[in-house]
Short mmCIF file of C-alpha atoms in Angstrom, two decimals:
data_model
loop_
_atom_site.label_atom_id
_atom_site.label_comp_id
_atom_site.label_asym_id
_atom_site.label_seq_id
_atom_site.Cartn_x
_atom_site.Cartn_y
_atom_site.Cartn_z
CA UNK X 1 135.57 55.68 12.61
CA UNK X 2 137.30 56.12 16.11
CA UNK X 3 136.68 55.08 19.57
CA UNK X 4 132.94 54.27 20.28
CA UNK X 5 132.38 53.05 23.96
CA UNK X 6 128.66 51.82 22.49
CA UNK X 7 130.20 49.69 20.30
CA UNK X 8 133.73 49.25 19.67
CA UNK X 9 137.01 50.13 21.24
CA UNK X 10 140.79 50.27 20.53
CA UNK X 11 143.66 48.45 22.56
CA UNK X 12 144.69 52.14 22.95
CA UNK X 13 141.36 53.82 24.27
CA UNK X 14 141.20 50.45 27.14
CA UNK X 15 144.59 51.05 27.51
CA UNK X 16 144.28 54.77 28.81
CA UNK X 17 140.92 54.37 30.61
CA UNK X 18 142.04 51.03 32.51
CA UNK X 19 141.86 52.66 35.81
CA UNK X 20 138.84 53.97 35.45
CA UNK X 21 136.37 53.35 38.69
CA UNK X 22 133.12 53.12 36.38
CA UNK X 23 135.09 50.38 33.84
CA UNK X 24 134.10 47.06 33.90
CA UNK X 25 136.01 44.60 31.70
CA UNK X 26 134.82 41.50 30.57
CA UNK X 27 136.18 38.21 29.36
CA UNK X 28 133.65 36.51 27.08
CA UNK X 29 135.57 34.13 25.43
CA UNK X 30 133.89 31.11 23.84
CA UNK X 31 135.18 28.14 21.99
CA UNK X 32 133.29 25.70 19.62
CA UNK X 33 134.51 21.87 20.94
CA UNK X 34 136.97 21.83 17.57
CA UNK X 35 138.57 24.40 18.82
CA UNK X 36 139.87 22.72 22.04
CA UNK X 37 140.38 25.73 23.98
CA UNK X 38 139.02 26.40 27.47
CA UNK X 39 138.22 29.54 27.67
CA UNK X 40 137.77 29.77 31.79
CA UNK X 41 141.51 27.81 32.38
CA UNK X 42 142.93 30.96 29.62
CA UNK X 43 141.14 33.72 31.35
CA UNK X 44 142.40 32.00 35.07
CA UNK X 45 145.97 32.39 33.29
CA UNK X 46 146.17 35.29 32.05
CA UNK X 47 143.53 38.07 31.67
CA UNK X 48 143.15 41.84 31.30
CA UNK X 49 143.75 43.57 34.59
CA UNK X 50 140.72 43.43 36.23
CA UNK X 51 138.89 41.73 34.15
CA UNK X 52 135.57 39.32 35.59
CA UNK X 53 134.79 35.68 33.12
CA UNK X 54 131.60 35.53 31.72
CA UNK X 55 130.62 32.29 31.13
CA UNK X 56 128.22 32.33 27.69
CA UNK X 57 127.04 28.65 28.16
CA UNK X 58 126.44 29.56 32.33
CA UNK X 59 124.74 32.60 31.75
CA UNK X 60 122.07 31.55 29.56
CA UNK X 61 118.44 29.92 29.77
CA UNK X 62 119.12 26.36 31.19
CA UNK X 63 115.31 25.85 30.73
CA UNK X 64 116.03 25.96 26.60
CA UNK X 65 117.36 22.44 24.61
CA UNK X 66 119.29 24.89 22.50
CA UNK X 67 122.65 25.93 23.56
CA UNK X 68 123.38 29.09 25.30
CA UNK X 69 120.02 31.18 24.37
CA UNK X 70 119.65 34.54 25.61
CA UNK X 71 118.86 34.06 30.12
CA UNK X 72 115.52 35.29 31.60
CA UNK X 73 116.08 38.37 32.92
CA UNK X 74 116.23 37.90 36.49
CA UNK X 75 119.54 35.19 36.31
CA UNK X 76 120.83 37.94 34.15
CA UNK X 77 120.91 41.14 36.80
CA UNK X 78 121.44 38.57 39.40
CA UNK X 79 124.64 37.44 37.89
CA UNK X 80 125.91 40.45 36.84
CA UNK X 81 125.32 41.90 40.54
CA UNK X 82 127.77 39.45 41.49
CA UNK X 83 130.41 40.12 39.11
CA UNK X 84 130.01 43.56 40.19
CA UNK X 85 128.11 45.30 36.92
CA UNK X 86 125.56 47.68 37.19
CA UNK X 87 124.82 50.70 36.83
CA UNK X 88 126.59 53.56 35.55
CA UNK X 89 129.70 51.01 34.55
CA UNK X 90 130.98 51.42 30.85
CA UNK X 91 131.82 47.90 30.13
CA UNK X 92 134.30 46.41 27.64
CA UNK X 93 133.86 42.98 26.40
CA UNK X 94 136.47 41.16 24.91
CA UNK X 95 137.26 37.31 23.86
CA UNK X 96 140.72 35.40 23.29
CA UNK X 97 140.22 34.78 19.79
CA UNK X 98 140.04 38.45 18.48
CA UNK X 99 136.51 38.67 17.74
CA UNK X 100 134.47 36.28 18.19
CA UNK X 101 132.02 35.39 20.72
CA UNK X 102 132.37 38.97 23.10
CA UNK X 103 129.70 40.74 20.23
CA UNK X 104 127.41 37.89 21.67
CA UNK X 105 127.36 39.54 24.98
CA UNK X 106 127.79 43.02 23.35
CA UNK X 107 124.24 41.80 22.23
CA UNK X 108 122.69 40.48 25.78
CA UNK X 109 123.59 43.84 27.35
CA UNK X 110 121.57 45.53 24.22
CA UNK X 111 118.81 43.01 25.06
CA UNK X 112 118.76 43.98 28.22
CA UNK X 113 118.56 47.99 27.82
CA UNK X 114 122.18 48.37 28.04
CA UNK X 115 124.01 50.87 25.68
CA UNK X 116 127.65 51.76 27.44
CA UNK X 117 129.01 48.49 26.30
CA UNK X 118 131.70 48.44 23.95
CA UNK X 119 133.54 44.99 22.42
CA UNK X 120 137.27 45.30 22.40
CA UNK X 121 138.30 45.77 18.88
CA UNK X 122 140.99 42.82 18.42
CA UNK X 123 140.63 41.41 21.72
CA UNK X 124 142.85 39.92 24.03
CA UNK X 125 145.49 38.06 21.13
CA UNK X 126 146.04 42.27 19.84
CA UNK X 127 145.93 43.30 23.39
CA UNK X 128 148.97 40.39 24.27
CA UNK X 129 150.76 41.23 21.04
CA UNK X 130 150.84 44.71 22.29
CA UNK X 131 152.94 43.78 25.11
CA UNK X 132 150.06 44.97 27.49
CA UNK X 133 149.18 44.39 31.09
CA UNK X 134 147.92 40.96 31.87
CA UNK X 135 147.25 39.07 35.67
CA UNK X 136 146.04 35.74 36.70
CA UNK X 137 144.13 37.04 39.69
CA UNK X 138 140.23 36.90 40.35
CA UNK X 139 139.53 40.55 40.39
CA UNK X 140 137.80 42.17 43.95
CA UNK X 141 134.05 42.25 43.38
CA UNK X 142 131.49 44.58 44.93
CA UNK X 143 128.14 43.94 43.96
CA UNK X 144 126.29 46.39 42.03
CA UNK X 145 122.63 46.70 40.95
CA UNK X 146 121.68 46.69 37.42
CA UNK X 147 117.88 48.28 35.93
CA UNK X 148 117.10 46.31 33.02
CA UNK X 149 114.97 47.20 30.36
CA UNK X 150 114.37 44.16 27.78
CA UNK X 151 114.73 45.79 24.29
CA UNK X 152 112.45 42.74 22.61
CA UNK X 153 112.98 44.32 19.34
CA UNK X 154 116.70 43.50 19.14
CA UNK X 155 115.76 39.08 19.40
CA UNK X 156 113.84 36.82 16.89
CA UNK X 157 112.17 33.34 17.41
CA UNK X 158 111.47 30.47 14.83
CA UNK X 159 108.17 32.02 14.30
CA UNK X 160 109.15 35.54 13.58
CA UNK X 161 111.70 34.15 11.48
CA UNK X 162 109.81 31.81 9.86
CA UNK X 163 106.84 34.51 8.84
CA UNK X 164 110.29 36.72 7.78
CA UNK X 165 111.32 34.16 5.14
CA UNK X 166 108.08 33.70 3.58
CA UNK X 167 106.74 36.83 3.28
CA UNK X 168 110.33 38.74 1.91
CA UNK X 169 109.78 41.62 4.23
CA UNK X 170 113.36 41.50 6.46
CA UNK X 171 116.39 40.37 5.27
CA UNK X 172 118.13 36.94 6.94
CA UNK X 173 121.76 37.76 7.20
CA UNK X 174 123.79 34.66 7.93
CA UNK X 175 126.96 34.52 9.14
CA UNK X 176 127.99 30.88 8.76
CA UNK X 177 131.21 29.96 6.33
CA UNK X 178 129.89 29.95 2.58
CA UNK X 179 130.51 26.17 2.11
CA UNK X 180 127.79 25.74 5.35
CA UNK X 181 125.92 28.27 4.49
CA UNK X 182 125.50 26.43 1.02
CA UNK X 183 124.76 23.09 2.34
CA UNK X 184 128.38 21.74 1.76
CA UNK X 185 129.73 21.07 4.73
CA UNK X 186 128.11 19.21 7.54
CA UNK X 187 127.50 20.92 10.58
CA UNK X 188 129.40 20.82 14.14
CA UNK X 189 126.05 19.71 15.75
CA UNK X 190 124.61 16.46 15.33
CA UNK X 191 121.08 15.89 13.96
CA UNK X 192 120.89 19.06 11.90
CA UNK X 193 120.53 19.24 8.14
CA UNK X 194 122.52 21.10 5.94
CA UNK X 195 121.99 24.19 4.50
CA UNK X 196 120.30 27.63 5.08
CA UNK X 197 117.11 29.53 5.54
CA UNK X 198 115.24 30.20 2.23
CA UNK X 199 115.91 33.82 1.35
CA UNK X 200 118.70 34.54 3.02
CA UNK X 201 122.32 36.34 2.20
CA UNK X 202 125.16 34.89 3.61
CA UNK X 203 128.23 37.42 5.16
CA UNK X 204 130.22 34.89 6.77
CA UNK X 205 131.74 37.34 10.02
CA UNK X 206 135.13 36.28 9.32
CA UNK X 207 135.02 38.81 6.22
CA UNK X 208 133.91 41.90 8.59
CA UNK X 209 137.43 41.23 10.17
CA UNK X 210 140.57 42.01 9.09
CA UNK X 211 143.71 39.92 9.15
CA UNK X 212 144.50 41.25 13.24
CA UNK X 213 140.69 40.45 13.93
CA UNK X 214 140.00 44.01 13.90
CA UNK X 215 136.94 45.19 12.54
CA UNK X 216 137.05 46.60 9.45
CA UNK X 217 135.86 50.13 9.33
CA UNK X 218 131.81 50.83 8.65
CA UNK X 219 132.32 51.85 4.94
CA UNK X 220 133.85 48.47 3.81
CA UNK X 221 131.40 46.22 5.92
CA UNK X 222 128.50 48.21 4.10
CA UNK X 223 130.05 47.38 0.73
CA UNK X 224 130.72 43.53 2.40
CA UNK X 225 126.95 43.48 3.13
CA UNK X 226 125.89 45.03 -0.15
CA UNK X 227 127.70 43.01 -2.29
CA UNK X 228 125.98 39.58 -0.63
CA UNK X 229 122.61 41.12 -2.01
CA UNK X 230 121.23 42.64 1.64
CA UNK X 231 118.97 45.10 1.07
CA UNK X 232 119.98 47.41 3.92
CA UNK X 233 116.41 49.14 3.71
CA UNK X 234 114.74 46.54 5.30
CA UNK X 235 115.29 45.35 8.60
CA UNK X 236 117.65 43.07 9.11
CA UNK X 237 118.00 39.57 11.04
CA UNK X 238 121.10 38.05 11.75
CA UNK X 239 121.82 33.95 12.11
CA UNK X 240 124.96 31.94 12.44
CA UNK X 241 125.28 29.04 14.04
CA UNK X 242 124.21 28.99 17.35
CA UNK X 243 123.52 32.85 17.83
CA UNK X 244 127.26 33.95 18.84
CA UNK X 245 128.80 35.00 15.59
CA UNK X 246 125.55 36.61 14.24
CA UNK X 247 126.18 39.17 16.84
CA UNK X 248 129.47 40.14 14.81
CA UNK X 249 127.45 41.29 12.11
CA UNK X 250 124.90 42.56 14.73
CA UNK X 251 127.64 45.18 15.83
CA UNK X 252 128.75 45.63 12.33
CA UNK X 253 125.42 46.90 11.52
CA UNK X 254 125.13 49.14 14.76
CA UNK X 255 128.49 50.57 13.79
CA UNK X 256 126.77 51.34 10.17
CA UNK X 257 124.31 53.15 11.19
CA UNK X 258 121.47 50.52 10.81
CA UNK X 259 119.20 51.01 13.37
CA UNK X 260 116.82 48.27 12.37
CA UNK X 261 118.69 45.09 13.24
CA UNK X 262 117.96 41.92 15.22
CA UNK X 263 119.19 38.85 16.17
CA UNK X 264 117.85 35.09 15.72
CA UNK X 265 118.93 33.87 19.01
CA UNK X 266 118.12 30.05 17.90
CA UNK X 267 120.10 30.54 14.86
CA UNK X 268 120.94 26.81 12.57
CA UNK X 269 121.15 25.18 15.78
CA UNK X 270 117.22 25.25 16.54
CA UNK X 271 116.12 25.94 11.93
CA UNK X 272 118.36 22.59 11.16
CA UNK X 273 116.46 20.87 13.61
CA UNK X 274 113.29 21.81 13.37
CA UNK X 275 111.35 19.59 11.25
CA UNK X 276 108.31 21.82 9.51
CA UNK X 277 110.82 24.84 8.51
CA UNK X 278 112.12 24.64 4.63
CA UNK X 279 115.72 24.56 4.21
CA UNK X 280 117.63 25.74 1.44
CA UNK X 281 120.92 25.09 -0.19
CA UNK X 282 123.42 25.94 -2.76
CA UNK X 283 123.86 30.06 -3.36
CA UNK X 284 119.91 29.97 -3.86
#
């Protein structure tokens, strides 16, 4: 599968349509604390010619306990008016670790009725390795106005979730490492318990990529997904974490050809803590 500005690009296709007057890059990148990168002093570095910084944990409901859930609408078009994305713009996410955290915004623009949004396939490490343009200058801005159009069937709550696991009828993807996912290894957070939601598969995202943090191709993430039990009849909900990496296999699906996908924006950070849901471990 080639080129898709509604999902996924190539280092080539940004490449040739850099100059573009309707693109609008993005830098999304987004580091757990282990990871003890700042992703606003990289992108102030060096970043993608034009490129604006959108800050996950910034843009987000401030109102929430739980990190970085999805913003109320109005923050969202306001902030995106200042960076100068509206509509009309195709717009190209990408992150510094390959991918990782630009499907989560991939995702918001979805949630918020946006379909020319594409994540850069490999990101900005394939993009440097390529020898490609960089600059460490704030791009010039003009604002822009943005129509939104909430998509509410693309985000899940506890409750939806919760009435999901019982009653068998979706299919909880979760994208955690297999040794979290199984209860084995504690969590990043503090205060949440160990383990998964009853019912679910586990795809940990890192197995959609390939060794260059490409994607792999639409066939072999179907086989990925199949082999992990998903029943890619139903309709699917994706978890992680904290709701960034579930978007990876958000845009996996997308790039399937599963229409009937969501994400649980609350992910393990808001079911590990939330005393009256089950949790389950092991493979079970």
């Amino acid at each position: 599968m080639g080129d898709d500005p509604k999902t996924l690009v190539s280092t080539d296709w940004l490449a040739k349509h850099l100059k573009d007057p309707d693109l609008r890059v993005l830098d999304a990148s987004w580091y757990l604390p282990d990871m003890q990168r700042d992703a606003k002093a990289e992108y102030d570095a060096a970043h993608i010619p034009g490129a604006r910084f959108f800050d996950i944990d910034e843009i987000s409901d401030q109102r929430s306990d739980l990190p970085h859930m999805a913003p109320p609408t109005e923050k969202f078009m306001s902030r995106m008016r200042a960076m100068g994305v509206g509509d009309g713009h195709q717009v190209v996410i990408y992150d510094g670790a390959g991918i990782f955290s630009a499907p989560r915004v991939w995702w918001l623009f979805r949630l918020m009725g946006q379909t020319d949004v594409a994540v850069l396939d490999g990101g900005f490490p394939k993009w440097q390795a390529e020898g490609r343009p960089v600059e460490d200058m704030p791009p010039v801005v003009r604002d822009r106005h943005m129509t939104v159009r909430v998509q509410n069937q693309l985000v899940r709550d506890v409750t939806q979730v919760s009435a999901a696991s019982k009653l068998g009828d979706h299919v909880i993807v979760d994208a955690r490492s297999s040794s979290r996912f199984r209860g084995e290894a504690p969590e990043p957070r503090e205060g949440l318990r160990a383990g998964h939601i009853p019912g679910a598969r586990n795809v940990p995202f890192t197995d959609l990529l390939n060794d260059d943090k490409t994607m792999k191709d639409p066939e072999t993430c179907r086989a990925i997904f199949e082999a992990a039990g998903v029943d890619l009849e139903k309709p699917v909900i994706t978890s992680c974490g904290s709701g960034v990496t579930a978007a990876v296999l958000a845009l996996a699906l997308e790039r399937m050809g599963v229409a009937n996908w969501s994400l649980y924006d609350g992910s393990w950070a808001e079911w590990g803590m939330f005393p009256t849901v089950p949790v389950a471990t092991g493979d079970a």
